[in-house]
Structure formats: structure tokens, C-alpha cells
Short mmCIF file of C-alpha atoms and ligand atoms in Angstrom, two decimals:
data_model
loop_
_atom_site.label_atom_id
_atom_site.label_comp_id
_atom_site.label_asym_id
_atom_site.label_seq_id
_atom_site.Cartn_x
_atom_site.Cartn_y
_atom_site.Cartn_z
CA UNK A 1 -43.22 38.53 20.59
CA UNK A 2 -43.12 36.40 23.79
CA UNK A 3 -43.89 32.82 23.48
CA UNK A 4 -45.54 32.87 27.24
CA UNK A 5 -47.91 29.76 27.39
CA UNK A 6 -51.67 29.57 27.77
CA UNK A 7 -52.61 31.87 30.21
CA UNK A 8 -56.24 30.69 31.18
CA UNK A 9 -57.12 30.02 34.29
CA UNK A 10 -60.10 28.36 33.09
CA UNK A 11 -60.50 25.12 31.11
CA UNK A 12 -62.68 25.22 27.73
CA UNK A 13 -65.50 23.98 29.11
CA UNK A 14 -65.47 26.63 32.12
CA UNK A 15 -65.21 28.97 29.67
CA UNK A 16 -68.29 27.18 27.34
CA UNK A 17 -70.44 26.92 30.70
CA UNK A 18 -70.06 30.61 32.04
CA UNK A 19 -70.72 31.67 28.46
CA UNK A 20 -73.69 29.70 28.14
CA UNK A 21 -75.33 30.55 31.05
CA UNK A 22 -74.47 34.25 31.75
CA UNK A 23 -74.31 35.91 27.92
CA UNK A 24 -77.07 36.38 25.41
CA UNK A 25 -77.60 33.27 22.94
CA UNK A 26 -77.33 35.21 19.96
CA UNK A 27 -74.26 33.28 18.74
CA UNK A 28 -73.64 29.12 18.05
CA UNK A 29 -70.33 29.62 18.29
CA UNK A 30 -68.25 26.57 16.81
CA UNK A 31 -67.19 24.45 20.41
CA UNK A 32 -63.54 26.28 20.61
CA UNK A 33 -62.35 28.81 24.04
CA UNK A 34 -59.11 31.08 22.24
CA UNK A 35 -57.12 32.66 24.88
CA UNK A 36 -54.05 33.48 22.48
CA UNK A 37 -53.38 34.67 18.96
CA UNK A 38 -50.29 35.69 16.89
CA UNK A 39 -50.15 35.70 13.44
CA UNK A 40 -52.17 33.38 11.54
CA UNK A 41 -52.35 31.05 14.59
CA UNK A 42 -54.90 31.12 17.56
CA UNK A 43 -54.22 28.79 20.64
CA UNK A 44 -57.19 27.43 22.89
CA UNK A 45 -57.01 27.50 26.80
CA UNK A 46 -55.51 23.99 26.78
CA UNK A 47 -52.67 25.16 24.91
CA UNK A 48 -53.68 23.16 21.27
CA UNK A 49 -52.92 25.19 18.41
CA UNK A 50 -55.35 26.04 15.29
CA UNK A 51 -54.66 27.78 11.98
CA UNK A 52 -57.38 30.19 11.76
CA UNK A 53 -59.23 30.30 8.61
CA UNK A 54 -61.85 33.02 9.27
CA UNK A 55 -59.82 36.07 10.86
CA UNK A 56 -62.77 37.40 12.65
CA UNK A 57 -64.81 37.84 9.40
CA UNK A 58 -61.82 39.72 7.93
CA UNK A 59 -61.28 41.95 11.01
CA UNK A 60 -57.72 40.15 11.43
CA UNK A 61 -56.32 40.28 7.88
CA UNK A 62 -52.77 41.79 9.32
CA UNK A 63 -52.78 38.70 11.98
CA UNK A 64 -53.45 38.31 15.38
CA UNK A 65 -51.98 40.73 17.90
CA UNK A 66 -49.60 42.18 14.88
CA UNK A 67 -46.58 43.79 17.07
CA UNK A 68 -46.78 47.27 15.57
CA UNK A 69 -50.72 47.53 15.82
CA UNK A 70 -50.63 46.40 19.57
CA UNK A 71 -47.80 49.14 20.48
CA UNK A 72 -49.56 51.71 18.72
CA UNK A 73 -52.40 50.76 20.47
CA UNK A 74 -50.33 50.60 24.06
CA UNK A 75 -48.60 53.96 23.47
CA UNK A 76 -51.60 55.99 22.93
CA UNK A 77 -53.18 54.46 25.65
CA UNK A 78 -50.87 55.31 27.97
CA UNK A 79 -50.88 58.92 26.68
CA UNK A 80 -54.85 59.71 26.02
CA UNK A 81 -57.25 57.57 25.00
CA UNK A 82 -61.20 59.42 24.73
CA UNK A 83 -61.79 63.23 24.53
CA UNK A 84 -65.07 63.16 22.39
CA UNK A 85 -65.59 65.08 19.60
CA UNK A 86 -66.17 67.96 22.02
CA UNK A 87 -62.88 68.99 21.39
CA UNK A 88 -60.16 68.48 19.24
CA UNK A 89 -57.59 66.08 19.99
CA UNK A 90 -53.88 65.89 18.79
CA UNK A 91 -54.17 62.38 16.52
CA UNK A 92 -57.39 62.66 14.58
CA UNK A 93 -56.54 65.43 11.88
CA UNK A 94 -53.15 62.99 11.04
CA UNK A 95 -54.73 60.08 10.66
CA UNK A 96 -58.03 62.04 8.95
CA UNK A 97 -54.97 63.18 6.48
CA UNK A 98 -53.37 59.56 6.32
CA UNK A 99 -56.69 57.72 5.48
CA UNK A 100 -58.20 59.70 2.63
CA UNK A 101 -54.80 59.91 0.73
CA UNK A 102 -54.51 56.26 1.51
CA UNK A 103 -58.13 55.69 -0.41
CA UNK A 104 -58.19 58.62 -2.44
CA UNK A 105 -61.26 60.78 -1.30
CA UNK A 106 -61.39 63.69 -0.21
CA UNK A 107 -62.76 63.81 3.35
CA UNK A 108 -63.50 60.85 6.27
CA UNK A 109 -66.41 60.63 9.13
CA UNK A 110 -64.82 58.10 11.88
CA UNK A 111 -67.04 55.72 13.52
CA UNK A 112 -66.65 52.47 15.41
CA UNK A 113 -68.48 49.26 14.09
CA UNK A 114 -69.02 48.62 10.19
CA UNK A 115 -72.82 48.81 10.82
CA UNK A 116 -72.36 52.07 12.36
CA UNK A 117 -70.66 53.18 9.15
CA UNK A 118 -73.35 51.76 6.97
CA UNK A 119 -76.00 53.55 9.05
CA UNK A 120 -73.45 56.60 8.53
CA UNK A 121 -73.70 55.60 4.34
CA UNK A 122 -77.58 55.67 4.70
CA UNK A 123 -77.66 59.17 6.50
CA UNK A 124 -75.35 61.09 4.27
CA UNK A 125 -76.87 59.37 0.97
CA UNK A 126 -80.17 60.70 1.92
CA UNK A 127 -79.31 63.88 2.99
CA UNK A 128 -77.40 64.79 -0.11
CA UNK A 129 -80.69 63.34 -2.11
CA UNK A 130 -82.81 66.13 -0.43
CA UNK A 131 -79.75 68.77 -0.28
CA UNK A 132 -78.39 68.36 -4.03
CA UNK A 133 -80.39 66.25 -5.64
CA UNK A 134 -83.63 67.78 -4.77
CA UNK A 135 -85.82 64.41 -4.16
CA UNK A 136 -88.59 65.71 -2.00
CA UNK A 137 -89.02 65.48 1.90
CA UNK A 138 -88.97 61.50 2.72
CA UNK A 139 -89.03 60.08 -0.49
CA UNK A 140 -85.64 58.71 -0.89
CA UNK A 141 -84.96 55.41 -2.15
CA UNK A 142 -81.93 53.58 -1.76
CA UNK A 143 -81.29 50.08 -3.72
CA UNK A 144 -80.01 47.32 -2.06
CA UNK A 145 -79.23 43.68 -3.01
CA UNK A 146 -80.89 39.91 -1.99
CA UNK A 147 -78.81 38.43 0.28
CA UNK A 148 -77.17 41.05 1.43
CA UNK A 149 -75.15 41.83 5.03
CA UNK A 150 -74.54 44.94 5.62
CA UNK A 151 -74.82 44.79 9.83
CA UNK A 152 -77.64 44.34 12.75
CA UNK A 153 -79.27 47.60 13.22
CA UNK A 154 -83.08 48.06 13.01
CA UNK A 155 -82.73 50.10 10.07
CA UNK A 156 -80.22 47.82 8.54
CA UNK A 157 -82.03 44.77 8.61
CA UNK A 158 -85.37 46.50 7.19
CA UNK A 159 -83.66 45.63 4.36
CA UNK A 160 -81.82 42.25 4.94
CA UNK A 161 -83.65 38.84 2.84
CA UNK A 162 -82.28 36.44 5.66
CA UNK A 163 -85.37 35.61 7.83
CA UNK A 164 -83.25 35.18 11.01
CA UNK A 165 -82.04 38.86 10.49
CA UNK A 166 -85.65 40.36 10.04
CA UNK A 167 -87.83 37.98 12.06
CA UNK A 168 -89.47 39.26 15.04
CA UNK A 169 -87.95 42.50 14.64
CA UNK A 170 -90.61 44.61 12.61
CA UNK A 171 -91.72 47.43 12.05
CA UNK A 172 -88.95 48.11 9.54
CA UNK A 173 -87.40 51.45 8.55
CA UNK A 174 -88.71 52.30 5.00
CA UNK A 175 -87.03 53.71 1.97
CA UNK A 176 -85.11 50.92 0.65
CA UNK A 177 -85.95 48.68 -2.81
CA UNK A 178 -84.13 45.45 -3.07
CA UNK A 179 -83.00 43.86 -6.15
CA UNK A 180 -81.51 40.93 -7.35
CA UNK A 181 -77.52 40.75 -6.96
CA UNK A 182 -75.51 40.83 -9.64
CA UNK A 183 -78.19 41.92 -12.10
CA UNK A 184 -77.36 44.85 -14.09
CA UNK A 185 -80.80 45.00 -15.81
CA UNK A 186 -82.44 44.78 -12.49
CA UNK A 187 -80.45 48.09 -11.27
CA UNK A 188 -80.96 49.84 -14.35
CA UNK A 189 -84.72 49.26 -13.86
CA UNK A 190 -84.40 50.03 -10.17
CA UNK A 191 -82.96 53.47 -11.07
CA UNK A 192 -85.32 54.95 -13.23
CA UNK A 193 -87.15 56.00 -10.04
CA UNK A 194 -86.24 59.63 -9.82
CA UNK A 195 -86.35 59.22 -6.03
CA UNK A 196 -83.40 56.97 -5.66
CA UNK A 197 -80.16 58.51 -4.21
CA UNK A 198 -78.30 55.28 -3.35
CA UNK A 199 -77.23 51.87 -4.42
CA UNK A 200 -76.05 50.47 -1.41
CA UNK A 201 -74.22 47.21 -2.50
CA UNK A 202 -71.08 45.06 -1.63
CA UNK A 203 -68.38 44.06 -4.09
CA UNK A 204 -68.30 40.26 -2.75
CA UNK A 205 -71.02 39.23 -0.93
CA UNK A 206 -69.05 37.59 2.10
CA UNK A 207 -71.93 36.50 4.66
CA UNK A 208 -74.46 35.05 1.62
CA UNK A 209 -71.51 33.15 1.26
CA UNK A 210 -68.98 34.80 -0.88
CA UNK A 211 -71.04 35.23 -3.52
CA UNK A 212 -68.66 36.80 -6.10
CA UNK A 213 -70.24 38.76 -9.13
CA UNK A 214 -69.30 38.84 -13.06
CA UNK A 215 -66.23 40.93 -13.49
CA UNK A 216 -68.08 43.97 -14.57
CA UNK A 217 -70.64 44.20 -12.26
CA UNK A 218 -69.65 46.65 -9.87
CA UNK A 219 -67.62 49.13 -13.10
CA UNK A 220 -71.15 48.51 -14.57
CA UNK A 221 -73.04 49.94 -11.32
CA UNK A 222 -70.60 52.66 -11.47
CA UNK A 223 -71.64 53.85 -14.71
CA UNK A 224 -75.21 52.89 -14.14
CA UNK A 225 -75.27 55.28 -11.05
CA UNK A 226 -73.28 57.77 -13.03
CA UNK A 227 -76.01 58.43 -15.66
CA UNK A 228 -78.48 58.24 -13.13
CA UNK A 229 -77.27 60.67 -10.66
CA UNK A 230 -77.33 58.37 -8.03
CA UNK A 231 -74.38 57.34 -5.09
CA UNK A 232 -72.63 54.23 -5.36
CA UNK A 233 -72.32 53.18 -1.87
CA UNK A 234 -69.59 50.64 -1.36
CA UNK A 235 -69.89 48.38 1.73
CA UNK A 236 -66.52 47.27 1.78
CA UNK A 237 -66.26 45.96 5.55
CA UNK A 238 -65.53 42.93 4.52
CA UNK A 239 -63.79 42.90 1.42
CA UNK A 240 -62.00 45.88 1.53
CA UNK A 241 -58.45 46.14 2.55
CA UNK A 242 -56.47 43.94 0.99
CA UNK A 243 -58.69 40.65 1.31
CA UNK A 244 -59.39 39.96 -1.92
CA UNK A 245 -55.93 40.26 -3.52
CA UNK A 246 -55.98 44.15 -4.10
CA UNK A 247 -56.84 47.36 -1.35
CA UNK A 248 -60.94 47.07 -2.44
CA UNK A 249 -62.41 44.81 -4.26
CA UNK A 250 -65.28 47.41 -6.15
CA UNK A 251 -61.64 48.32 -7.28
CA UNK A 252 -59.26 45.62 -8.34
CA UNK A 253 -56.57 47.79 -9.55
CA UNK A 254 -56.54 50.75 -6.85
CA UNK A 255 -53.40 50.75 -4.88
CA UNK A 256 -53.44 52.98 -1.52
CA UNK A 257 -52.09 56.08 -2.83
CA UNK A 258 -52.73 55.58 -6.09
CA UNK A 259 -55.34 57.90 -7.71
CA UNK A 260 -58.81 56.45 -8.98
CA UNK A 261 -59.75 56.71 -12.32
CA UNK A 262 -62.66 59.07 -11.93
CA UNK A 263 -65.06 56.41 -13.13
CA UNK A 264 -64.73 53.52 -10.87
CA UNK A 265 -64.46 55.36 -8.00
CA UNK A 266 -67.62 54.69 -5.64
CA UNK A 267 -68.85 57.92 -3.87
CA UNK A 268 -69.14 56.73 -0.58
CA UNK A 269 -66.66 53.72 0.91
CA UNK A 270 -67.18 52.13 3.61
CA UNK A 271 -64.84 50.67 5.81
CA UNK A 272 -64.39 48.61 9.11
CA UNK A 273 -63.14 45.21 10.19
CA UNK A 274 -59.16 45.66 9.10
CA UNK A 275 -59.04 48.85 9.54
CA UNK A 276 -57.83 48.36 12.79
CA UNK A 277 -56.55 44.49 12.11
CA UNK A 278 -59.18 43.61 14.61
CA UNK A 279 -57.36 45.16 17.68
CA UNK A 280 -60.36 48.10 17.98
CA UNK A 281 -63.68 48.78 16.71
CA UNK A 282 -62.40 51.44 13.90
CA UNK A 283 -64.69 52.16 10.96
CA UNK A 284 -65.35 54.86 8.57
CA UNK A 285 -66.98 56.58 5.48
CA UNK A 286 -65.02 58.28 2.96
CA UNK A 287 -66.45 60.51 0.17
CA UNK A 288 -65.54 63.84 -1.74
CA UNK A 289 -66.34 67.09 -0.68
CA UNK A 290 -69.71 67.44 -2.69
CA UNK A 291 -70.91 64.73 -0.27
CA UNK A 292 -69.62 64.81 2.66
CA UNK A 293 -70.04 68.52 2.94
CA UNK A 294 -73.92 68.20 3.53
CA UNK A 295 -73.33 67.29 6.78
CA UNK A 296 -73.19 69.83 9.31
CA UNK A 297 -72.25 70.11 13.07
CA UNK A 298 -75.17 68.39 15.47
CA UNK A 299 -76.43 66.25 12.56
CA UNK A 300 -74.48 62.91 13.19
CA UNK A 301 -71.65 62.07 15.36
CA UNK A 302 -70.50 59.09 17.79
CA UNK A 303 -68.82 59.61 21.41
CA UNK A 304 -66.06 57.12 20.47
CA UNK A 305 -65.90 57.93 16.87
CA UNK A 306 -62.57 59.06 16.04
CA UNK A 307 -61.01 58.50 19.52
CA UNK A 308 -56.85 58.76 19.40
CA UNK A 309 -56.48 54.85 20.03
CA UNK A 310 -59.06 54.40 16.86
CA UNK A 311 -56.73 57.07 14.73
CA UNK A 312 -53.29 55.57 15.52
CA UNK A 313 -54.40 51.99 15.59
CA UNK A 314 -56.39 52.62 11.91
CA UNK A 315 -52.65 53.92 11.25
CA UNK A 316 -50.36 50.82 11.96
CA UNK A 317 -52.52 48.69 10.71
CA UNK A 318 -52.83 50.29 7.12
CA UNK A 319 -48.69 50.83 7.39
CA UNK A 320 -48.43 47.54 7.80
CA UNK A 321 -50.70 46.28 4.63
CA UNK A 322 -48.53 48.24 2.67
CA UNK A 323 -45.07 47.69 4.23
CA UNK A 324 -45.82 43.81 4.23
CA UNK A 325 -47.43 43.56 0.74
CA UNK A 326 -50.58 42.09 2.20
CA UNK A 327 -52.71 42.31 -1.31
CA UNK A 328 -49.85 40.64 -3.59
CA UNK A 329 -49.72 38.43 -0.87
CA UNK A 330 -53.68 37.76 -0.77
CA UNK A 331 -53.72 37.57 -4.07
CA UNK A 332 -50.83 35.28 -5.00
CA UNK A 333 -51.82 32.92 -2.27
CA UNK A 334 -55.26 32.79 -2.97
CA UNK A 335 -54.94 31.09 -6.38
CA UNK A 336 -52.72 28.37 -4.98
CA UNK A 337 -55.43 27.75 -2.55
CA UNK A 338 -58.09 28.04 -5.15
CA UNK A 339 -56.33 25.84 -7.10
CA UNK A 340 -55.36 23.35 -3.94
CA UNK A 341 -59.79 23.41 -3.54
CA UNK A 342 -60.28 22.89 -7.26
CA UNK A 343 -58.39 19.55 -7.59
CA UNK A 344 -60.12 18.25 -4.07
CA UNK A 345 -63.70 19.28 -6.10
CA UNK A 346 -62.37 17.09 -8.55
CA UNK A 347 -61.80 14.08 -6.72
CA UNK A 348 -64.38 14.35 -4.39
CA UNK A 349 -68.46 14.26 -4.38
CA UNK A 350 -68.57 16.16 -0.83
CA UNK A 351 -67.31 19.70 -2.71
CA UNK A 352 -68.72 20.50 -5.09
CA UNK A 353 -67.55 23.87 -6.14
CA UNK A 354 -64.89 26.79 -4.80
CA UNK A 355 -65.24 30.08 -5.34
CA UNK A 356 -63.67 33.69 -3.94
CA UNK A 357 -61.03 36.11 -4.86
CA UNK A 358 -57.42 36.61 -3.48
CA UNK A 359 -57.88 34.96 0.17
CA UNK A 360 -61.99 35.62 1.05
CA UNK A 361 -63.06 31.80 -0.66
CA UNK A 362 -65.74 29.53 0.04
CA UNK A 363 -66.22 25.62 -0.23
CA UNK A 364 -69.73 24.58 -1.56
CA UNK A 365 -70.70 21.21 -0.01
CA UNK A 366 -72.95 18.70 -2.10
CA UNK A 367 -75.81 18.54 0.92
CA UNK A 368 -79.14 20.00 1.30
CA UNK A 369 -78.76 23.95 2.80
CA UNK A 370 -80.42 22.62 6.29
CA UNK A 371 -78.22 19.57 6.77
CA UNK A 372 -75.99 19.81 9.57
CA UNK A 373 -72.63 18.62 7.33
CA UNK A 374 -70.92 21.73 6.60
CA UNK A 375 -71.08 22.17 10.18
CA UNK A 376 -69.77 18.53 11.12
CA UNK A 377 -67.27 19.02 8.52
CA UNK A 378 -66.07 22.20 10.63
CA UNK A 379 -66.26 20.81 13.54
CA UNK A 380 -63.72 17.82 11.97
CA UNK A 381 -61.22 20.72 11.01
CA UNK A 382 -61.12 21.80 14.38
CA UNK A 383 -60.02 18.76 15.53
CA UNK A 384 -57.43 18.46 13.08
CA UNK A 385 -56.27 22.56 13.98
CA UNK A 386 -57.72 24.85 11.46
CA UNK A 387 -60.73 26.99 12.42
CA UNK A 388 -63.40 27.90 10.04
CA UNK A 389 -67.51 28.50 10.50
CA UNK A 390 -70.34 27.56 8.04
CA UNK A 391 -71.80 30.47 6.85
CA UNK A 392 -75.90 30.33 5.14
CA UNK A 393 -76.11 26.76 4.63
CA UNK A 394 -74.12 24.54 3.16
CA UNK A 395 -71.17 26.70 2.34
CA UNK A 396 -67.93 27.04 4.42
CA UNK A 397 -65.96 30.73 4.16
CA UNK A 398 -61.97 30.14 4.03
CA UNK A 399 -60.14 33.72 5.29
CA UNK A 400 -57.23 33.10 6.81
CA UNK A 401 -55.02 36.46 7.57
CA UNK A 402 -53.28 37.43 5.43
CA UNK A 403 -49.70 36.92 6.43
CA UNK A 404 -49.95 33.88 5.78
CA UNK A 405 -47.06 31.95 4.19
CA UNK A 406 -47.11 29.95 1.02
CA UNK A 407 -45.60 26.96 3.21
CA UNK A 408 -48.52 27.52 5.90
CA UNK A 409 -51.44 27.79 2.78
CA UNK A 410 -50.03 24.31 1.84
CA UNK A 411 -50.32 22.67 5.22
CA UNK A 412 -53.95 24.32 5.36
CA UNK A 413 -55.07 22.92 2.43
CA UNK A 414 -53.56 19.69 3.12
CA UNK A 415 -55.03 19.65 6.61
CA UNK A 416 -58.69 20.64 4.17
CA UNK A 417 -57.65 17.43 1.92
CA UNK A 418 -57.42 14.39 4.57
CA UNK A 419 -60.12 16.04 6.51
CA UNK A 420 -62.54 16.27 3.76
CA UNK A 421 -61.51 12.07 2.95
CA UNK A 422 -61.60 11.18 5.72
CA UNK A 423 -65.04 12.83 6.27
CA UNK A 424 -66.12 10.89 3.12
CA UNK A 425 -64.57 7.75 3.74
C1 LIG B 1 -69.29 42.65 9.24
C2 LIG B 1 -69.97 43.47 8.22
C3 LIG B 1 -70.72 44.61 8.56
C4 LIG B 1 -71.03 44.99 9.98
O1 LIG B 1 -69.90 45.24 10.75
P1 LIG B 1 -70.01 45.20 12.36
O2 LIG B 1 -68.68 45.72 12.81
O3 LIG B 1 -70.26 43.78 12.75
O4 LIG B 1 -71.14 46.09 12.73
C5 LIG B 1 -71.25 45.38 7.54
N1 LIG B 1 -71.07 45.03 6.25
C6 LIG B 1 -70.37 43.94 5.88
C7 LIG B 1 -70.19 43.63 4.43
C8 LIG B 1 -69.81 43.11 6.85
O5 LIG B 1 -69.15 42.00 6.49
#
């Protein structure tokens, strides 16, 4: 990679101002302008370096501008980069091929954004409730979770429990129940409604503020939906490839190319973020035949869905989780850091608990959920050179990519350690 310096022609607070005044305020972004990445390190237009500890909400786990994602991008670019779905186009059918052996299903519908994929989730769970199930005309139900995230589309938010997310934007698209998370009785209960075709849910909650469930919730869901007839729909956008120590987290022991055991399998997957190790919007929804086949040509599609950038981008970038051992790597690394966190909660009143699995973790801080600290205490971290953002509250996420080193997770949480004293002091 070349080491060329900053190439900004425009100072941070250029950069802050135009933002500010010419783009939508639907962001409070934390006060940093990147203008380089590489690895597990962003630079900002002064040149100052930062470890980045949030990866683009996961989108980044292979590291910024990884070498073999950017030339696959470059070289298909060059070559042909949009035909629609109007026609065929050399790359799609390969990658189509590469992706559901890589997860183990049998077929794939490419889209672009993960909420674009989870509107995908909602379509085809419906349709097969009408189509194979036989729940009358416009009755479905699908379940859904408190505090859930599953993107920012009208229909998506109908069902969201943060206010922010729903206020101001009614009516709301019916047809969903919401339940508590993590609450097996609760979905049990939920699912003696004949109606319901769906339970939409994600492994981890990352957004609520990595909100991790017991062990056996999600096997549990499985076999709840199982008896019930009903799709387990996995959002795993977030915590899906490799974040969480293994390739999905409804899964921990699934390794790409392995084969599921029937059971834990959910029926519909969905994926975005990493799938392109944040280089291109690249998502997608993988299920077997018996549901993917109720679709039918003119029923859903997306001009950019499946594009031959998206297909050899999604490529390199699950190659390289593979050929670089990225969920050994999350997953070995994120107990040291856990462990790093756990003696600082210890010795320290501001934290007061860490929790997370393989390297998607969150810091609880000992304030009330409106104070401003968790953002202060951000803010401080910038200053010292690692990035991270508060997320609902008082809770900071810590997801730095994963190619991280074991040397670099000990100056992180070293860098976490003074700052947090010092904050205290
Ligand atoms: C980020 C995210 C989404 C939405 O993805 P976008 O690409 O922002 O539309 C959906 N579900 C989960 C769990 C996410 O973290």
C-alpha cells in the first residue's frame, strides 16, 4: 500500500462547516474529518492518526481499504460496472454460487443496503405465509423484538421501540407484534397466533447497545419456530461475518463451508455491512429453495442489486475472512479485550460493566442514560487516537476491525485505561 500523506485540501473544520451547512442534520457525528484509512487505522485531514474502534458499525471488519477488496473493486470497474437485472451479466451467477456454499443455503437475492435486505426478509416471509403456509390475504404477523435495529425504512421503523426512529414518521406499516428480547416464553406466546410467518430477530443486539442474549436463546427460537411453522429471520448485518468470533453469531459453530446442522439453521439470513468490508453497499438474503422459490419475476428486484462490482467485491472480501482467519482472530482477541475491560470495571466506579462476544463489546458507564458522559468520554479517546461513538445512552460500542493485532488490542485498551483515569481523576 502507499504511505502517500493526507491528501485533503481542506482543514477539519472546512470540512465540519461545509457539512454543517450544506447536508441534512440527521447525524451528530463525533467532531473528527477522516480522509484516509488502512487497516485498523483511520487518519484525519491534519494527518493525526486514530485506531478505529467502530469499523463503520461492522461494515469494515476486513480493515480499511483491504488491498485485495479495493483491486477487485478497481478491476471490475474498469471492465463493467451496472447492467441491471435486465440482463444477465458475466459475475453474478459466480459469486451467486460462491455465497450460498459459503453460508450454506441454497439460493441468494442481492441487494444493496442491510435495510434493503430486511425489507427483502419482510417481503419473502410474507409471501411464503400466504403461498405455503396458507395465512389468509393480509393477515400476516411477523414478531419482532424491543429495542431492536433492523434499518430506517418506513416499514422498518413501524416496528422500531426507539422514539427518535418512529417519531414524526407515522402512519406505520402494520403486521408486526413486538416482544420482549431475549424472552423465550414471550415468543412462545407470540407464536401461538396462527397468523405469524416470521420472527424477525438479531443474534446480538448491536445498536440497543450490544445487548447479548442467554446462550440458548436464538437455538431456542429455532426450535420454537420449528414447531410452530414459522421463519426464523436472522438479521445478521451486524453481527454476522466474523464479528463476533465465529462467521454468524445465531450460529457460533458454523464455519463458511461447513454444513448446518439442520436445526440451527435460520431460514432466511440476512446480510450486509462486511459483506463488502465496507468498500460497497453489498447486501443479501439467503434461504432454501422452499422459500426463496415463491418469488417470481416482477415481484421484487433493485436496479443496483447484484451489480458485477457488488459480486466481485462481496467475493474478496469473504476470501479474505477466511484466508486471514478473521473469526479465530475476533474471537481470540476479543477475550483479551474483555478481559483488559473487566479489570478497568474493577478498579474503577465510571464502568461499570462490559459485555459482547468475539470483537462487537460494549462499555456500560455508571451515569444516568441522558447525561452527556459517555459522549465526553468519547470525545477524550479521540484526543488520545482511538475512535469510538456512544450508542443509546450511556453505553459505548468497541468494534475495531478485525485485523487487528494482539500488540495493537493492547495499546487500545491501554489507550481505554489512562483515558478512562484520567477522565475520573
Ligand atoms: C446497520 C444495520 C441495518 C441496516 O443497514 P443499512 O445498510 O444501514 O441500511 C440493519 N440491521 C442491523 C442489525 C444493522 O446493524
Amino acid at each position: 500500500m502507499s504511505q502517500t500523506p493526507s491528501s485533503s485540501t481542506l482543514s477539519s473544520a472546512e470540512a465540519m462547516a461545509l457539512e454543517n451547512e450544506h447536508g441534512a442534520h440527521n447525524y451528530h457525528p463525533l467532531p473528527v474529518v477522516l480522509d484516509r484509512g488502512e487497516g485498523v487505522y483511520v487518519w484525519d485531514c491534519e494527518g493525526k492518526k486514530y485506531f478505529d474502534f467502530l469499523s463503520a458499525y461492522s461494515a469494515v471488519n476486513q480493515g480499511h481499504c483491504h488491498p485485495r477488496i479495493v483491486e477487485a473493486m478497481v478491476d471490475q470497474t474498469r471492465k463493467l460496472t451496472l447492467t441491471s437485472r435486465a440482463f444477465y451479466n458475466s459475475v453474478l451467477g459466480e459469486y451467486e454460487r460462491y455465497v450460498t456454499q459459503y453460508f450454506g443455503y441454497d439460493k441468494v437475492l442481492p441487494m444493496n443496503t442491510g435495510a434493503e435486505a430486511v425489507e427483502t426478509a419482510i417481503k419473502l416471509a410474507r409471501k411464503w405465509g400466504y403461498d405455503v403456509k396458507g395465512v389468509p390475504a393480509d393477515q400476516a404477523v411477523i414478531v419482532v423484538c424491543d429495542g431492536n435495529f433492523h434499518g430506517r425504512t418506513t416499514t422498518i421503523v413501524s416496528f422500531s421501540t426507539d422514539g427518535d426512529a418512529t417519531g414524526g414518521f407515522g402512519p406505520f406499516t402494520p403486521g408486526f407484534k413486538i416482544i420482549p428480547y431475549n424472552d423465550l416464553g414471550a415468543l412462545k406466546g407470540a407464536l401461538a397466533d396462527p397468523n405469524v410467518v416470521g420472527f424477525l430477530v438479531e443474534p446480538i443486539q448491536g445498536e440497543a447497545g450490544v445487548f447479548t442474549p442467554a446462550d440458548e436463546f436464538m437455538s431456542g427460537a429455532r426450535a420454537l419456530c420449528s414447531e410452530k411453522g414459522v421463519l426464523l429471520m436472522a438479521d445478521e448485518v451486524q453481527t454476522g461475518i466474523a464479528r463476533t468470533g465465529s462467521l454468524l453469531a445465531s450460529e457460533p459453530g458454523f464455519i463458511s463451508g461447513g454444513s448446518w446442522d439442520g436445526l440451527d439453521k435460520p431460514d432466511l439470513l440476512i446480510l450486509g455491512k462486511a459483506l463488502s468490508g465496507g468498500a460497497y453497499p453489498v447486501s443479501a438474503v439467503l434461504a432454501d429453495n422452499a422459500v426463496m422459490d415463491v418469488l417470481h419475476p416482477g415481484q421484487h428486484g433493485s436496479t443496483f442489486g447484484g451489480n458485477p462490482v457488488a459480486a466481485q467485491v462481496a467475493i474478496a472480501a469473504l476470501d479474505v475472512v477466511n484466508d486471514e482467519d478473521l473469526c479465530k482472530n475476533a474471537a481470540q482477541l476479543g477475550k483479551r479485550f474483555r478481559a483488559a475491560m473487566q479489570d478497568l470495571v474493577a478498579e474503577n466506579s465510571l464502568i461499570t460493566k462490559v459485555r459482547g462476544r468475539g470483537l462487537l463489546n460494549a462499555i456500560l458507564i455508571n451515569d444516568k442514560p441522558d447525561s452527556s458522559t459517555a459522549w465526553d468520554l468519547c470525545v477524550a479517546l479521540k484526543e488520545n487516537g482511538l475512535l469510538a461513538k456512544p450508542t443509546h445512552g450511556n453505553i459505548i460500542r468497541f468494534a475495531p476491525p478485525l485485523v487487528i493485532t494482539e500488540a495493537q488490542i493492547d495499546e487500545c485498551t491501554s489507550i481505554i485505561r489512562s483515558t478512562v483515569i484520567d477522565f475520573t481523576k
